PDB file of C-alpha atoms in Angstrom:
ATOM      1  CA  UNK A   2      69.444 122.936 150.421  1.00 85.00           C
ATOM      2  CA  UNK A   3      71.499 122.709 153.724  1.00 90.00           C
ATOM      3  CA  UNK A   4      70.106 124.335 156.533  1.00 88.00           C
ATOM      4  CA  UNK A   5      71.902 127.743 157.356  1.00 87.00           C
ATOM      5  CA  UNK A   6      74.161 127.673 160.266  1.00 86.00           C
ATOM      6  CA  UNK A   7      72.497 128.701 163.555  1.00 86.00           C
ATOM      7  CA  UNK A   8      74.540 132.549 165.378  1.00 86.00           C
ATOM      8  CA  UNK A   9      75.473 131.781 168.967  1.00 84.00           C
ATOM      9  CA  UNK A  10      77.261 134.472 170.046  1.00 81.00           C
ATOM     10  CA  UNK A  11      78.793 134.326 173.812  1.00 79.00           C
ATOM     11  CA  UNK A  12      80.066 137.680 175.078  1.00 79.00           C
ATOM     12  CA  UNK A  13      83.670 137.423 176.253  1.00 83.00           C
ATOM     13  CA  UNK A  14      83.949 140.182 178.684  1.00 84.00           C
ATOM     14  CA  UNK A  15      80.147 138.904 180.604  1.00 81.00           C
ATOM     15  CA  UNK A  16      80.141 137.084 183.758  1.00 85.00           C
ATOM     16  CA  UNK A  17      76.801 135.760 184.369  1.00 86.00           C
ATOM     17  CA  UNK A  18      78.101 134.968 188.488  1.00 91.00           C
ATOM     18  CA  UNK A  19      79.549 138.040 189.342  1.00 91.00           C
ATOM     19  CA  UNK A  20      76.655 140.112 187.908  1.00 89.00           C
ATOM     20  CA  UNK A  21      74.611 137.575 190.336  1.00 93.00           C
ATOM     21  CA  UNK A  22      76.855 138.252 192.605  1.00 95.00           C
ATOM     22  CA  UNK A  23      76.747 142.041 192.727  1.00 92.00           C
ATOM     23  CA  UNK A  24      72.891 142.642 192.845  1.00 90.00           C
ATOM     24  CA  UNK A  25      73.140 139.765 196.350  1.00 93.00           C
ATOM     25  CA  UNK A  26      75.156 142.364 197.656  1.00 93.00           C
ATOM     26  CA  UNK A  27      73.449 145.333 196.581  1.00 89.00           C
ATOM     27  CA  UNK A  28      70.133 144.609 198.151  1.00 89.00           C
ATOM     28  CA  UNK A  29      71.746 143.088 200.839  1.00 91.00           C
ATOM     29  CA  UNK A  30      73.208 147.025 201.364  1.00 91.00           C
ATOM     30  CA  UNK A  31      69.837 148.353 200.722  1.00 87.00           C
ATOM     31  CA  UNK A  32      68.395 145.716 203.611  1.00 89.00           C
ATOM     32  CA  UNK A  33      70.629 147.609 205.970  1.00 90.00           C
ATOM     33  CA  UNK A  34      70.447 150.374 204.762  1.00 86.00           C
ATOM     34  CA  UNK A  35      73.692 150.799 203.791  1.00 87.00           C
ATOM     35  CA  UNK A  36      72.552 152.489 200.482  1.00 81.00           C
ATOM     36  CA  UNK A  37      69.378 154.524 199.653  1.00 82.00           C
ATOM     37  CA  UNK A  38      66.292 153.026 198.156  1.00 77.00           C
ATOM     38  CA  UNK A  39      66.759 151.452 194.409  1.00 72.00           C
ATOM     39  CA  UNK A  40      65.794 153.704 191.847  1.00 72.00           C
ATOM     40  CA  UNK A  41      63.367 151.874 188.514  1.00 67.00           C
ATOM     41  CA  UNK A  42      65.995 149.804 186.667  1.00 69.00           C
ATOM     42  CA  UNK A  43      66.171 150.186 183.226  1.00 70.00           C
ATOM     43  CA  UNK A  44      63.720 147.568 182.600  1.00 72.00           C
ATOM     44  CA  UNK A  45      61.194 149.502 184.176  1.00 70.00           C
ATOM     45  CA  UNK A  46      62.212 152.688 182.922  1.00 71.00           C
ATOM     46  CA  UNK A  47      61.357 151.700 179.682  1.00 76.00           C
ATOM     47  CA  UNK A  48      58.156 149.369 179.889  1.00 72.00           C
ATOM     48  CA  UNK A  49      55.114 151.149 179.140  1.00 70.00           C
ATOM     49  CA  UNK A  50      57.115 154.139 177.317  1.00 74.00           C
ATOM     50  CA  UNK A  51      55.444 153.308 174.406  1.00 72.00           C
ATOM     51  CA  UNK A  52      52.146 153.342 175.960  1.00 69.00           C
ATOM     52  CA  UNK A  53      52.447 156.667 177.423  1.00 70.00           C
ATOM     53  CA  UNK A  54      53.575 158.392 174.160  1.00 73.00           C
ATOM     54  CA  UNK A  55      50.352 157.091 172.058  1.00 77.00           C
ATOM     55  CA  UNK A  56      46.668 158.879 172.933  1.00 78.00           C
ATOM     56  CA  UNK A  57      45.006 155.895 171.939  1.00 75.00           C
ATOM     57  CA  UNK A  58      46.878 153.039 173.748  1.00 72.00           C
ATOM     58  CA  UNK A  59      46.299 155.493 176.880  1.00 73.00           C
ATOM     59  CA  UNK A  60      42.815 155.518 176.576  1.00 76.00           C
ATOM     60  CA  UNK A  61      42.455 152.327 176.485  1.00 73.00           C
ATOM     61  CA  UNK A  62      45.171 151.690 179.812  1.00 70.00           C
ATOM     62  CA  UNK A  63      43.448 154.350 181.676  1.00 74.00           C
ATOM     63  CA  UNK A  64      39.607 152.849 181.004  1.00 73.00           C
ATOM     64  CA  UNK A  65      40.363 149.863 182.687  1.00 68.00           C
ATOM     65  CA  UNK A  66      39.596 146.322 181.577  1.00 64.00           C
ATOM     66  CA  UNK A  67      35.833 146.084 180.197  1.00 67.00           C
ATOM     67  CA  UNK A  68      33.874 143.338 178.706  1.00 70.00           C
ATOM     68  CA  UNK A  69      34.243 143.497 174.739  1.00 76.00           C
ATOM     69  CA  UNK A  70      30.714 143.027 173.039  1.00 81.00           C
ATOM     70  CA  UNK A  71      31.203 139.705 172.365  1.00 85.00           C
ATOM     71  CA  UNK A  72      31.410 138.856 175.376  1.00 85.00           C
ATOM     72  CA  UNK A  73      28.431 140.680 176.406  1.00 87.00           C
ATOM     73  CA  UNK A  74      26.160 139.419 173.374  1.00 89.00           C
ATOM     74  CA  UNK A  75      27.402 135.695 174.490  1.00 91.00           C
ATOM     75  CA  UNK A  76      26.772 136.004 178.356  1.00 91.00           C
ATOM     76  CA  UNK A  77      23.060 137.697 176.878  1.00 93.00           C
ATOM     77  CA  UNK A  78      22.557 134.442 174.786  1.00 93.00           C
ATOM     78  CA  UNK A  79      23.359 132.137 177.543  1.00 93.00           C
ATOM     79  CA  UNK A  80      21.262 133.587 180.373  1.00 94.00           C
ATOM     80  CA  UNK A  81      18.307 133.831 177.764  1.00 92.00           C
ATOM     81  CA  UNK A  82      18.882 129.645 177.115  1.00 91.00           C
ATOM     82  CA  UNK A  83      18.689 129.268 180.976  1.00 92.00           C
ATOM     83  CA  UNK A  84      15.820 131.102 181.036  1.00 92.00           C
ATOM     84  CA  UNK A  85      14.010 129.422 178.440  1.00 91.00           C
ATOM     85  CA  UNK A  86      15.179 126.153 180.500  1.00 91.00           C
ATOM     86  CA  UNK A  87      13.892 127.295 183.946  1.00 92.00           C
ATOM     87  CA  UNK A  88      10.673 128.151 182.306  1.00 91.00           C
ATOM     88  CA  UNK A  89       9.965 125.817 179.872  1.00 90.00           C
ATOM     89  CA  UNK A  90      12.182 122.561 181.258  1.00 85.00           C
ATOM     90  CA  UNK A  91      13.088 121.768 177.974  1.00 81.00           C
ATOM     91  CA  UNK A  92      16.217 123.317 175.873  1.00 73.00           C
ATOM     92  CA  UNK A  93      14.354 123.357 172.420  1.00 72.00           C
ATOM     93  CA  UNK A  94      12.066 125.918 171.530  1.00 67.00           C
TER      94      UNK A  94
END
């Protein structure tokens, strides 16, 4: 079976430079203040849309990063070994 042939597609009308080009001199003009502060780009606009429209996904944002319980139960075990260790000075029971 020959292997499918791979879709490059370069846009005609897209110039990589002179988009480049354009933001240099945009925030250039908003250096001196030339033009008024950038608003979000659309980028931005859109990240964490998703987030904001689900209840549960911004729960979970808003609590913050916690420790899952795994991590908890391991840290437990481990500080219970040293324990054992600093008592005993051997790791066997």
């Amino acid at each position: 079976m020959p292997a499918p042939r791979r879709f490059n597609h370069k846009c005609i009308y897209y110039d990589e430079r002179k988009e480049k080009l354009r933001k240099i001199e945009e925030n250039a003009k908003r250096e001196m203040g030339l033009l008024p502060p950038d608003e979000k780009s659309y980028e931005e606009r859109i990240r964490g849309a998703f987030v904001k429209e689900t209840t549960h996904l911004k729960r979970r944002k808003e609590s913050g990063s916690r420790l899952s319980n795994k991590t908890i139960v391991v840290a437990l075990i481990a500080s219970l070994f040293l324990l054992h260790y600093l008592l005993t000075g051997s790791w066997t029971f």
